[in-house]
PDB file of N, CA, C and O in Angstrom:
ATOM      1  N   UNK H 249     -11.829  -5.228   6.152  1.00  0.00           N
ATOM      2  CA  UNK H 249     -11.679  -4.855   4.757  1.00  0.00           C
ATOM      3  C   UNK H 249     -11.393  -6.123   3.963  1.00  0.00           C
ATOM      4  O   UNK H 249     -10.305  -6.690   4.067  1.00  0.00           O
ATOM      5  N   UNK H 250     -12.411  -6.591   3.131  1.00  0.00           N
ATOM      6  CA  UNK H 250     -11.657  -7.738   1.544  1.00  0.00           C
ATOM      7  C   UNK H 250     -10.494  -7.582   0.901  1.00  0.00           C
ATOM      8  O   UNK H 250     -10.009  -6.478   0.656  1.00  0.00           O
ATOM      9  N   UNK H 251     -10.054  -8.516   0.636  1.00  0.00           N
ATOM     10  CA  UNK H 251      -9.085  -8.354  -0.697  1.00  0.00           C
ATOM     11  C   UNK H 251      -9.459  -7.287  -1.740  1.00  0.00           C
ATOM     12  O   UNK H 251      -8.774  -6.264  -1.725  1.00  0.00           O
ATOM     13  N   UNK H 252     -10.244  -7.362  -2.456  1.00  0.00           N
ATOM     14  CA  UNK H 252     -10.621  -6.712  -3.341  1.00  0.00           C
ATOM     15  C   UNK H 252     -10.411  -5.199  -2.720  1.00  0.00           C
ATOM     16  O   UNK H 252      -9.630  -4.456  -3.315  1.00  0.00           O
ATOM     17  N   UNK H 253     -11.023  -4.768  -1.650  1.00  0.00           N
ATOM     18  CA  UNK H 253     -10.927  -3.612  -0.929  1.00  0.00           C
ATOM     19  C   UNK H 253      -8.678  -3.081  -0.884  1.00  0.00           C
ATOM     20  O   UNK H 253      -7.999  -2.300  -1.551  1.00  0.00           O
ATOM     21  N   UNK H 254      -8.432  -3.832   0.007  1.00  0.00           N
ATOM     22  CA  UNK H 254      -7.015  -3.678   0.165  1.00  0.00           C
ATOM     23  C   UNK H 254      -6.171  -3.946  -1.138  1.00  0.00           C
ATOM     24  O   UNK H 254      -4.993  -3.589  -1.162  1.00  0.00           O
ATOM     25  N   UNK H 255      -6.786  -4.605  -2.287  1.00  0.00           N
ATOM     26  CA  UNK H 255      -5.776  -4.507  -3.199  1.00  0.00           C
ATOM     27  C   UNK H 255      -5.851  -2.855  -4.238  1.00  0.00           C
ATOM     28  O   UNK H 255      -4.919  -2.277  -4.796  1.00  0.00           O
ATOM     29  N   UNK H 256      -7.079  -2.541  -4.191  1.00  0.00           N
ATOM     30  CA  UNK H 256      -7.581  -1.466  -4.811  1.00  0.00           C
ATOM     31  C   UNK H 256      -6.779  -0.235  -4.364  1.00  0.00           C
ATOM     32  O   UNK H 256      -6.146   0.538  -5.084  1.00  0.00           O
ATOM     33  N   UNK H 257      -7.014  -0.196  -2.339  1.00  0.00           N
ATOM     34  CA  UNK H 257      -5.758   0.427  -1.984  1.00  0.00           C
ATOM     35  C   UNK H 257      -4.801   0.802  -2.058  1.00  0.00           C
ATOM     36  O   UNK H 257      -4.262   1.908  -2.025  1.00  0.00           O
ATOM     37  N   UNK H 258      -4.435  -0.517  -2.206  1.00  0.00           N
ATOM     38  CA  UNK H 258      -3.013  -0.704  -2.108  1.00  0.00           C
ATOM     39  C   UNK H 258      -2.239  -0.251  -3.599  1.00  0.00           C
ATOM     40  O   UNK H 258      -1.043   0.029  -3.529  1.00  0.00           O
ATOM     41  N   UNK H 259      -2.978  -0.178  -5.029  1.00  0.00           N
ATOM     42  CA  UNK H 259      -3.170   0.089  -6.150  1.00  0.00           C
ATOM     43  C   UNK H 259      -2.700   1.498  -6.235  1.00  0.00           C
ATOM     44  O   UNK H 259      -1.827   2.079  -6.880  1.00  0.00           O
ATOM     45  N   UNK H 260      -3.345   1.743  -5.595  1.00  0.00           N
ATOM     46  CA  UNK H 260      -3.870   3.605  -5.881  1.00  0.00           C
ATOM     47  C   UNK H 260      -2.542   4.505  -4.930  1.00  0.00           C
ATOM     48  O   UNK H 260      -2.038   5.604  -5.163  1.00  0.00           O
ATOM     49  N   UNK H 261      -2.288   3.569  -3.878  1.00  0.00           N
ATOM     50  CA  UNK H 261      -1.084   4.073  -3.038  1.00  0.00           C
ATOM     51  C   UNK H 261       0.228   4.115  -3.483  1.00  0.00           C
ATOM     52  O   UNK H 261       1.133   4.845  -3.078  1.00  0.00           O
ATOM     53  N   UNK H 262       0.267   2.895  -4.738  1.00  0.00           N
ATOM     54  CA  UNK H 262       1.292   2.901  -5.563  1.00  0.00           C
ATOM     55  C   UNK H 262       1.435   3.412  -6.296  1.00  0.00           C
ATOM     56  O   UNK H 262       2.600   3.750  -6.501  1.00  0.00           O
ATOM     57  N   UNK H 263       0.059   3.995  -7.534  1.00  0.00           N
ATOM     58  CA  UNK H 263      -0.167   4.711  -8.217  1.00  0.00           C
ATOM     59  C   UNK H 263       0.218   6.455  -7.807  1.00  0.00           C
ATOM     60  O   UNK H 263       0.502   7.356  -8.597  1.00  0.00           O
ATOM     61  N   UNK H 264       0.123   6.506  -6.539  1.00  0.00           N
ATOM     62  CA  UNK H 264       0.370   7.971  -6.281  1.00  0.00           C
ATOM     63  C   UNK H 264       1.855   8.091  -5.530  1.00  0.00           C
ATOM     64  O   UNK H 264       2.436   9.160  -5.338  1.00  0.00           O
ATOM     65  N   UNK H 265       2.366   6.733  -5.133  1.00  0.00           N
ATOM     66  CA  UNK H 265       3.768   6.883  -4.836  1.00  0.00           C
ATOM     67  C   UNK H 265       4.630   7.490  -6.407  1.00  0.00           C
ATOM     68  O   UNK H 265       5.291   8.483  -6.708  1.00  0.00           O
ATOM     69  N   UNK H 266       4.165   6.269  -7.093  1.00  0.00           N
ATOM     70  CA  UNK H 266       5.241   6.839  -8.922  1.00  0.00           C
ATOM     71  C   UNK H 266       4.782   7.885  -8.796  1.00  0.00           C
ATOM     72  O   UNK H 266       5.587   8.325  -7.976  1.00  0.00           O
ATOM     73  N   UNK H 267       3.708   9.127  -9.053  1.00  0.00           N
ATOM     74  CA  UNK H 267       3.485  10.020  -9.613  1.00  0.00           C
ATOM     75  C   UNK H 267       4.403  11.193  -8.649  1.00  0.00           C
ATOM     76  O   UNK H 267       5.126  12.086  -9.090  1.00  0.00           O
ATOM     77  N   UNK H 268       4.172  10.933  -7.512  1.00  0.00           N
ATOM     78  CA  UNK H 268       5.116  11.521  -6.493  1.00  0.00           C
ATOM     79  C   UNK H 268       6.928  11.604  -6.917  1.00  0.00           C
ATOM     80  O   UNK H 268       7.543  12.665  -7.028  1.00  0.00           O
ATOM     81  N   UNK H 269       7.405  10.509  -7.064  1.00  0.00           N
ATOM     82  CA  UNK H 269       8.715  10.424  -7.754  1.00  0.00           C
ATOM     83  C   UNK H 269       8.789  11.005  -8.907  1.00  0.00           C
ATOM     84  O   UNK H 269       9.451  12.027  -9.085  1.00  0.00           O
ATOM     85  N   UNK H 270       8.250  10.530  -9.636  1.00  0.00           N
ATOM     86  CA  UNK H 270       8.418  11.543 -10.933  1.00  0.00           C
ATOM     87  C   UNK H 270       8.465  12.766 -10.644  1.00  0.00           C
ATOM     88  O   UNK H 270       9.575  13.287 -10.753  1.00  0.00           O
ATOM     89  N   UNK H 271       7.418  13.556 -10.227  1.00  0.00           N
ATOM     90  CA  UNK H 271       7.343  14.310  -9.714  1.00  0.00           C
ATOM     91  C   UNK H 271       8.360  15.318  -9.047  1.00  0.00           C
ATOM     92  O   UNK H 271       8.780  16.392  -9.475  1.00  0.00           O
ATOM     93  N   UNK H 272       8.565  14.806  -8.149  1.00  0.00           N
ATOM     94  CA  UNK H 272       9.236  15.608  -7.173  1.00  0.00           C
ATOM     95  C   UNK H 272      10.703  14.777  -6.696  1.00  0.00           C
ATOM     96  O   UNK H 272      11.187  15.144  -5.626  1.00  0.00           O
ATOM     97  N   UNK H 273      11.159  14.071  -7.186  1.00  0.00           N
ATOM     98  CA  UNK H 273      12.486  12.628  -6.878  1.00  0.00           C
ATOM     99  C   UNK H 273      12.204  11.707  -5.960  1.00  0.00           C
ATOM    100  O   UNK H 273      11.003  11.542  -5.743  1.00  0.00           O
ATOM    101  N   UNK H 274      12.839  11.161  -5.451  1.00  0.00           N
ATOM    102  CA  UNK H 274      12.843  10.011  -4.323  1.00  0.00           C
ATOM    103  C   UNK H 274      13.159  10.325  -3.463  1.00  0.00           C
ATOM    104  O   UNK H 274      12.938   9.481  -2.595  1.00  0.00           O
ATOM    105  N   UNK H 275      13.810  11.517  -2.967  1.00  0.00           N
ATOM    106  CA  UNK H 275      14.453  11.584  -2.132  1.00  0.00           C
ATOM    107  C   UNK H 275      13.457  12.805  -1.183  1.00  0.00           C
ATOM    108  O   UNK H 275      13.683  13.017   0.009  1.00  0.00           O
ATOM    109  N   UNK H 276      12.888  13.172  -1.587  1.00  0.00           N
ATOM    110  CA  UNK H 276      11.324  14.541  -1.607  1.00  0.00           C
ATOM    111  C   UNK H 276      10.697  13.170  -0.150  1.00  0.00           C
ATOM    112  O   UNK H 276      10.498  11.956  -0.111  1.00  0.00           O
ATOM    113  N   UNK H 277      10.599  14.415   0.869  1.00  0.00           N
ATOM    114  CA  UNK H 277       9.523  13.597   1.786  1.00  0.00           C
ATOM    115  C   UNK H 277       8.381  13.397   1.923  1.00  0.00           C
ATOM    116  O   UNK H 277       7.888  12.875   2.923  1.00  0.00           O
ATOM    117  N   UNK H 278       7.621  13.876   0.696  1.00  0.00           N
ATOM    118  CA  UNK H 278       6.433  13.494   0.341  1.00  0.00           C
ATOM    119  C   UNK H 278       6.176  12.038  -0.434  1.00  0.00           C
ATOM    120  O   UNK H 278       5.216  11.270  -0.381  1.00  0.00           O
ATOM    121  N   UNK H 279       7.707  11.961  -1.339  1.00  0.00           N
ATOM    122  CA  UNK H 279       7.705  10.389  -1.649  1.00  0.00           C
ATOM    123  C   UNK H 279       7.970   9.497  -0.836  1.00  0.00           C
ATOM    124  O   UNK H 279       7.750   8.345  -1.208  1.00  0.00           O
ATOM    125  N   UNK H 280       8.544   9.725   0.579  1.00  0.00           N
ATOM    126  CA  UNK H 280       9.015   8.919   1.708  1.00  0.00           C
ATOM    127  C   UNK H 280       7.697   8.706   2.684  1.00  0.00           C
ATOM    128  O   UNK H 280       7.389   7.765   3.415  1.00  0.00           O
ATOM    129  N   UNK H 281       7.135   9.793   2.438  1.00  0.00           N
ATOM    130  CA  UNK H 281       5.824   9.411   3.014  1.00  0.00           C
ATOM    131  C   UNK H 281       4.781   9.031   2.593  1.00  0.00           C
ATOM    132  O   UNK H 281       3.767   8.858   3.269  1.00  0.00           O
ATOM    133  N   UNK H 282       4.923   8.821   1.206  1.00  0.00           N
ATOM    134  CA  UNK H 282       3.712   7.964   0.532  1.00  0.00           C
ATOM    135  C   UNK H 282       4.309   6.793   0.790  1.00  0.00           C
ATOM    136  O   UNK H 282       3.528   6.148   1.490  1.00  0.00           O
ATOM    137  N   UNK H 283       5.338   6.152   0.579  1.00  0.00           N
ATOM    138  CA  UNK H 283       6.280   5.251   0.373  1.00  0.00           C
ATOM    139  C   UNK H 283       5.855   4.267   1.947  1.00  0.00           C
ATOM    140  O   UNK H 283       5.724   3.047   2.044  1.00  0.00           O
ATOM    141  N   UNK H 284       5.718   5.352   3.048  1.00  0.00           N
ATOM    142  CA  UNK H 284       5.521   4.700   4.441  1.00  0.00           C
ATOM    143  C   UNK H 284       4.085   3.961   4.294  1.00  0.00           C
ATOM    144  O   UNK H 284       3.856   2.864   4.802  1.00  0.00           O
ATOM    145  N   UNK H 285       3.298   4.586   3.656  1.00  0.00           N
ATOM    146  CA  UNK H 285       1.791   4.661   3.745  1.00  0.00           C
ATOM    147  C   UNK H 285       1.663   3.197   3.228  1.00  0.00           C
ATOM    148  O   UNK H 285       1.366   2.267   3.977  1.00  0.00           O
ATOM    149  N   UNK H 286       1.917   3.050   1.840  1.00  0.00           N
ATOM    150  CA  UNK H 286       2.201   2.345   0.662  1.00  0.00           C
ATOM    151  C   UNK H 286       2.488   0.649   1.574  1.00  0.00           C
ATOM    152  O   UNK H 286       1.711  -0.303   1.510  1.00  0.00           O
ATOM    153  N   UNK H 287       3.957   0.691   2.460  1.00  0.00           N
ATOM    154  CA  UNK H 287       4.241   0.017   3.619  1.00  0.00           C
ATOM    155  C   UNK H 287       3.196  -0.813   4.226  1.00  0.00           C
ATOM    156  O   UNK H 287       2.904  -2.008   4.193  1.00  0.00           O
ATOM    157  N   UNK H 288       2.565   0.629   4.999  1.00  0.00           N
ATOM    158  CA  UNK H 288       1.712   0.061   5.711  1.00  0.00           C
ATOM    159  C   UNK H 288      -0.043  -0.678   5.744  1.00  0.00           C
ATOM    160  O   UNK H 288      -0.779  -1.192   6.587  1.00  0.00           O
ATOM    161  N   UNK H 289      -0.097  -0.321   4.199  1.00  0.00           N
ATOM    162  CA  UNK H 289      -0.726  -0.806   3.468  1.00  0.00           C
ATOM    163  C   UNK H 289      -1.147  -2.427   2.863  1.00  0.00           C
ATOM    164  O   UNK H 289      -2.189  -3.082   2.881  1.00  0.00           O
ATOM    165  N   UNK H 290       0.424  -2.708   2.265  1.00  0.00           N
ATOM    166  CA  UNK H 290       1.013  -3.924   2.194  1.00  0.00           C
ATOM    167  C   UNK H 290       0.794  -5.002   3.492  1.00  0.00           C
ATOM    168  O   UNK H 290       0.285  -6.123   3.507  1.00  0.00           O
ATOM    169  N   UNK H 291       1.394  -4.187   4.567  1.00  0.00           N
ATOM    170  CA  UNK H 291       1.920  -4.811   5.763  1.00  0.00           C
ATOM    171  C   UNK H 291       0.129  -5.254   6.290  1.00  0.00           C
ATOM    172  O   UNK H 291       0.198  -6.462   6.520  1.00  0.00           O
ATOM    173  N   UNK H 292      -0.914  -4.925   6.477  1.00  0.00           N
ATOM    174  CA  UNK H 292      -2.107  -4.908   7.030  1.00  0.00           C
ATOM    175  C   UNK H 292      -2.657  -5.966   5.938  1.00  0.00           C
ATOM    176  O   UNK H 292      -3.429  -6.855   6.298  1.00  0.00           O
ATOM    177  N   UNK H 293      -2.295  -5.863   4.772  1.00  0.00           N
ATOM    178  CA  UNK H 293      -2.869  -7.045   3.613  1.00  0.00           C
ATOM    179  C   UNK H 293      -2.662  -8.195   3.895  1.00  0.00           C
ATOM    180  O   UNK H 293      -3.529  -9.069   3.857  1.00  0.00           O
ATOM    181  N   UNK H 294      -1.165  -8.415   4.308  1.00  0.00           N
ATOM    182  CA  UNK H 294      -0.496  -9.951   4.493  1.00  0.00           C
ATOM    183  C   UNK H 294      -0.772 -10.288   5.859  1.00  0.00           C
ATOM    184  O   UNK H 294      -0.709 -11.421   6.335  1.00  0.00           O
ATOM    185  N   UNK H 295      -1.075  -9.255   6.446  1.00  0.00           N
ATOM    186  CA  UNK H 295      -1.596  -9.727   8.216  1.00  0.00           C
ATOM    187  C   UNK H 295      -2.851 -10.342   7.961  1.00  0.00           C
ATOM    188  O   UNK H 295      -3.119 -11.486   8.330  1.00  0.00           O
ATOM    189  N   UNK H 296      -3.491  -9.728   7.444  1.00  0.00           N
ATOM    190  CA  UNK H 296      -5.000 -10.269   7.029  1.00  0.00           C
ATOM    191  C   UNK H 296      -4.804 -11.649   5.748  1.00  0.00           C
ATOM    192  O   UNK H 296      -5.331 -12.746   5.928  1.00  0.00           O
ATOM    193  N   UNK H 297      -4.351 -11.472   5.072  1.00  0.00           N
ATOM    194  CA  UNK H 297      -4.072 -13.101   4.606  1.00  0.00           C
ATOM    195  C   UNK H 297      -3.462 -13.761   5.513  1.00  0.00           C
ATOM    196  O   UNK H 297      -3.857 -14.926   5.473  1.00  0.00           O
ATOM    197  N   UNK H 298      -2.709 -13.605   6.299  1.00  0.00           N
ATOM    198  CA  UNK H 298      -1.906 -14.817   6.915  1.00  0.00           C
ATOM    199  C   UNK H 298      -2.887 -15.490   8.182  1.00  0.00           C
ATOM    200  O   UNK H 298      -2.770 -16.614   8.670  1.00  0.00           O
ATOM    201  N   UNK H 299      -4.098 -14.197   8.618  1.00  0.00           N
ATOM    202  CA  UNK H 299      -5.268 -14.748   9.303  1.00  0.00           C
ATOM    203  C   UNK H 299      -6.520 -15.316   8.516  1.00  0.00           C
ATOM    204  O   UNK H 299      -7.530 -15.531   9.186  1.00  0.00           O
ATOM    205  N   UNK H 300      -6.539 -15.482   7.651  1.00  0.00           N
ATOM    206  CA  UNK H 300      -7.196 -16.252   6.689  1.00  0.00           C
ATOM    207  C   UNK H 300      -6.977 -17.371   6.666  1.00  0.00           C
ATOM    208  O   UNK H 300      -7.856 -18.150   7.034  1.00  0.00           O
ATOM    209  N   UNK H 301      -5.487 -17.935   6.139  1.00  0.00           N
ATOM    210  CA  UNK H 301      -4.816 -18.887   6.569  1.00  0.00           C
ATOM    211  C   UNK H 301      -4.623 -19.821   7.517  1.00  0.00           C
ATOM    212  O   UNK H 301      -4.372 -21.009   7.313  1.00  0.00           O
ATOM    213  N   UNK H 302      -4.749 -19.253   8.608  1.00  0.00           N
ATOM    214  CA  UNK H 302      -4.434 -19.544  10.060  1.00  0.00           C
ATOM    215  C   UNK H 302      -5.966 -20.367  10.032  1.00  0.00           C
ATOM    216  O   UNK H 302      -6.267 -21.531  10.298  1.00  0.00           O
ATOM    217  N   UNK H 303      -6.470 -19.625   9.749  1.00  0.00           N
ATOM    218  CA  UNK H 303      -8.426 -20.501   9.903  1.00  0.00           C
ATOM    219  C   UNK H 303      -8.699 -21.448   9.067  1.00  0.00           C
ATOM    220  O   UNK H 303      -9.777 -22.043   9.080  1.00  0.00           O
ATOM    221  N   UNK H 304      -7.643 -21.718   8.153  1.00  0.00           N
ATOM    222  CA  UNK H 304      -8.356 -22.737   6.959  1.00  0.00           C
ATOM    223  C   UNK H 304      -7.477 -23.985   7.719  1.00  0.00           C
ATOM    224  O   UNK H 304      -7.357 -25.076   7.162  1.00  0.00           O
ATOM    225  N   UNK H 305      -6.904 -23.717   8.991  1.00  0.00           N
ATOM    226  CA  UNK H 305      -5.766 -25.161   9.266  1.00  0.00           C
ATOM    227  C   UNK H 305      -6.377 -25.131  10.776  1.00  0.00           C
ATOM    228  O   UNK H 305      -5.996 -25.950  11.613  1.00  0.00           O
TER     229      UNK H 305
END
């Protein structure tokens, strides 16, 4: 997946985390589980930049 791909993601995962809180509070495990998603989202972005990285050295 590109940047462009994972940031769009990663966008829309955030976008539906707020709507979730508002929604329903923070404390609602539907916001805890967007919230994980959201995570793991992030977490797969910077793995993939930091192997980007790794190749330019």
């Amino acid at each position: 997946m590109g940047n462009d791909e994972y940031k769009h993601k990663i966008e829309q995962a955030r976008q539906e985390l707020n709507r979730l809180a508002l929604e329903y509070g923070m404390q609602d495990v539907r916001v805890l589980r967007q919230s994980v998603k959201l995570d793991a989202l992030l977490n797969e972005y910077s793995d993939c930049s930091a192997e980007k990285d790794d190749q330019l050295y």
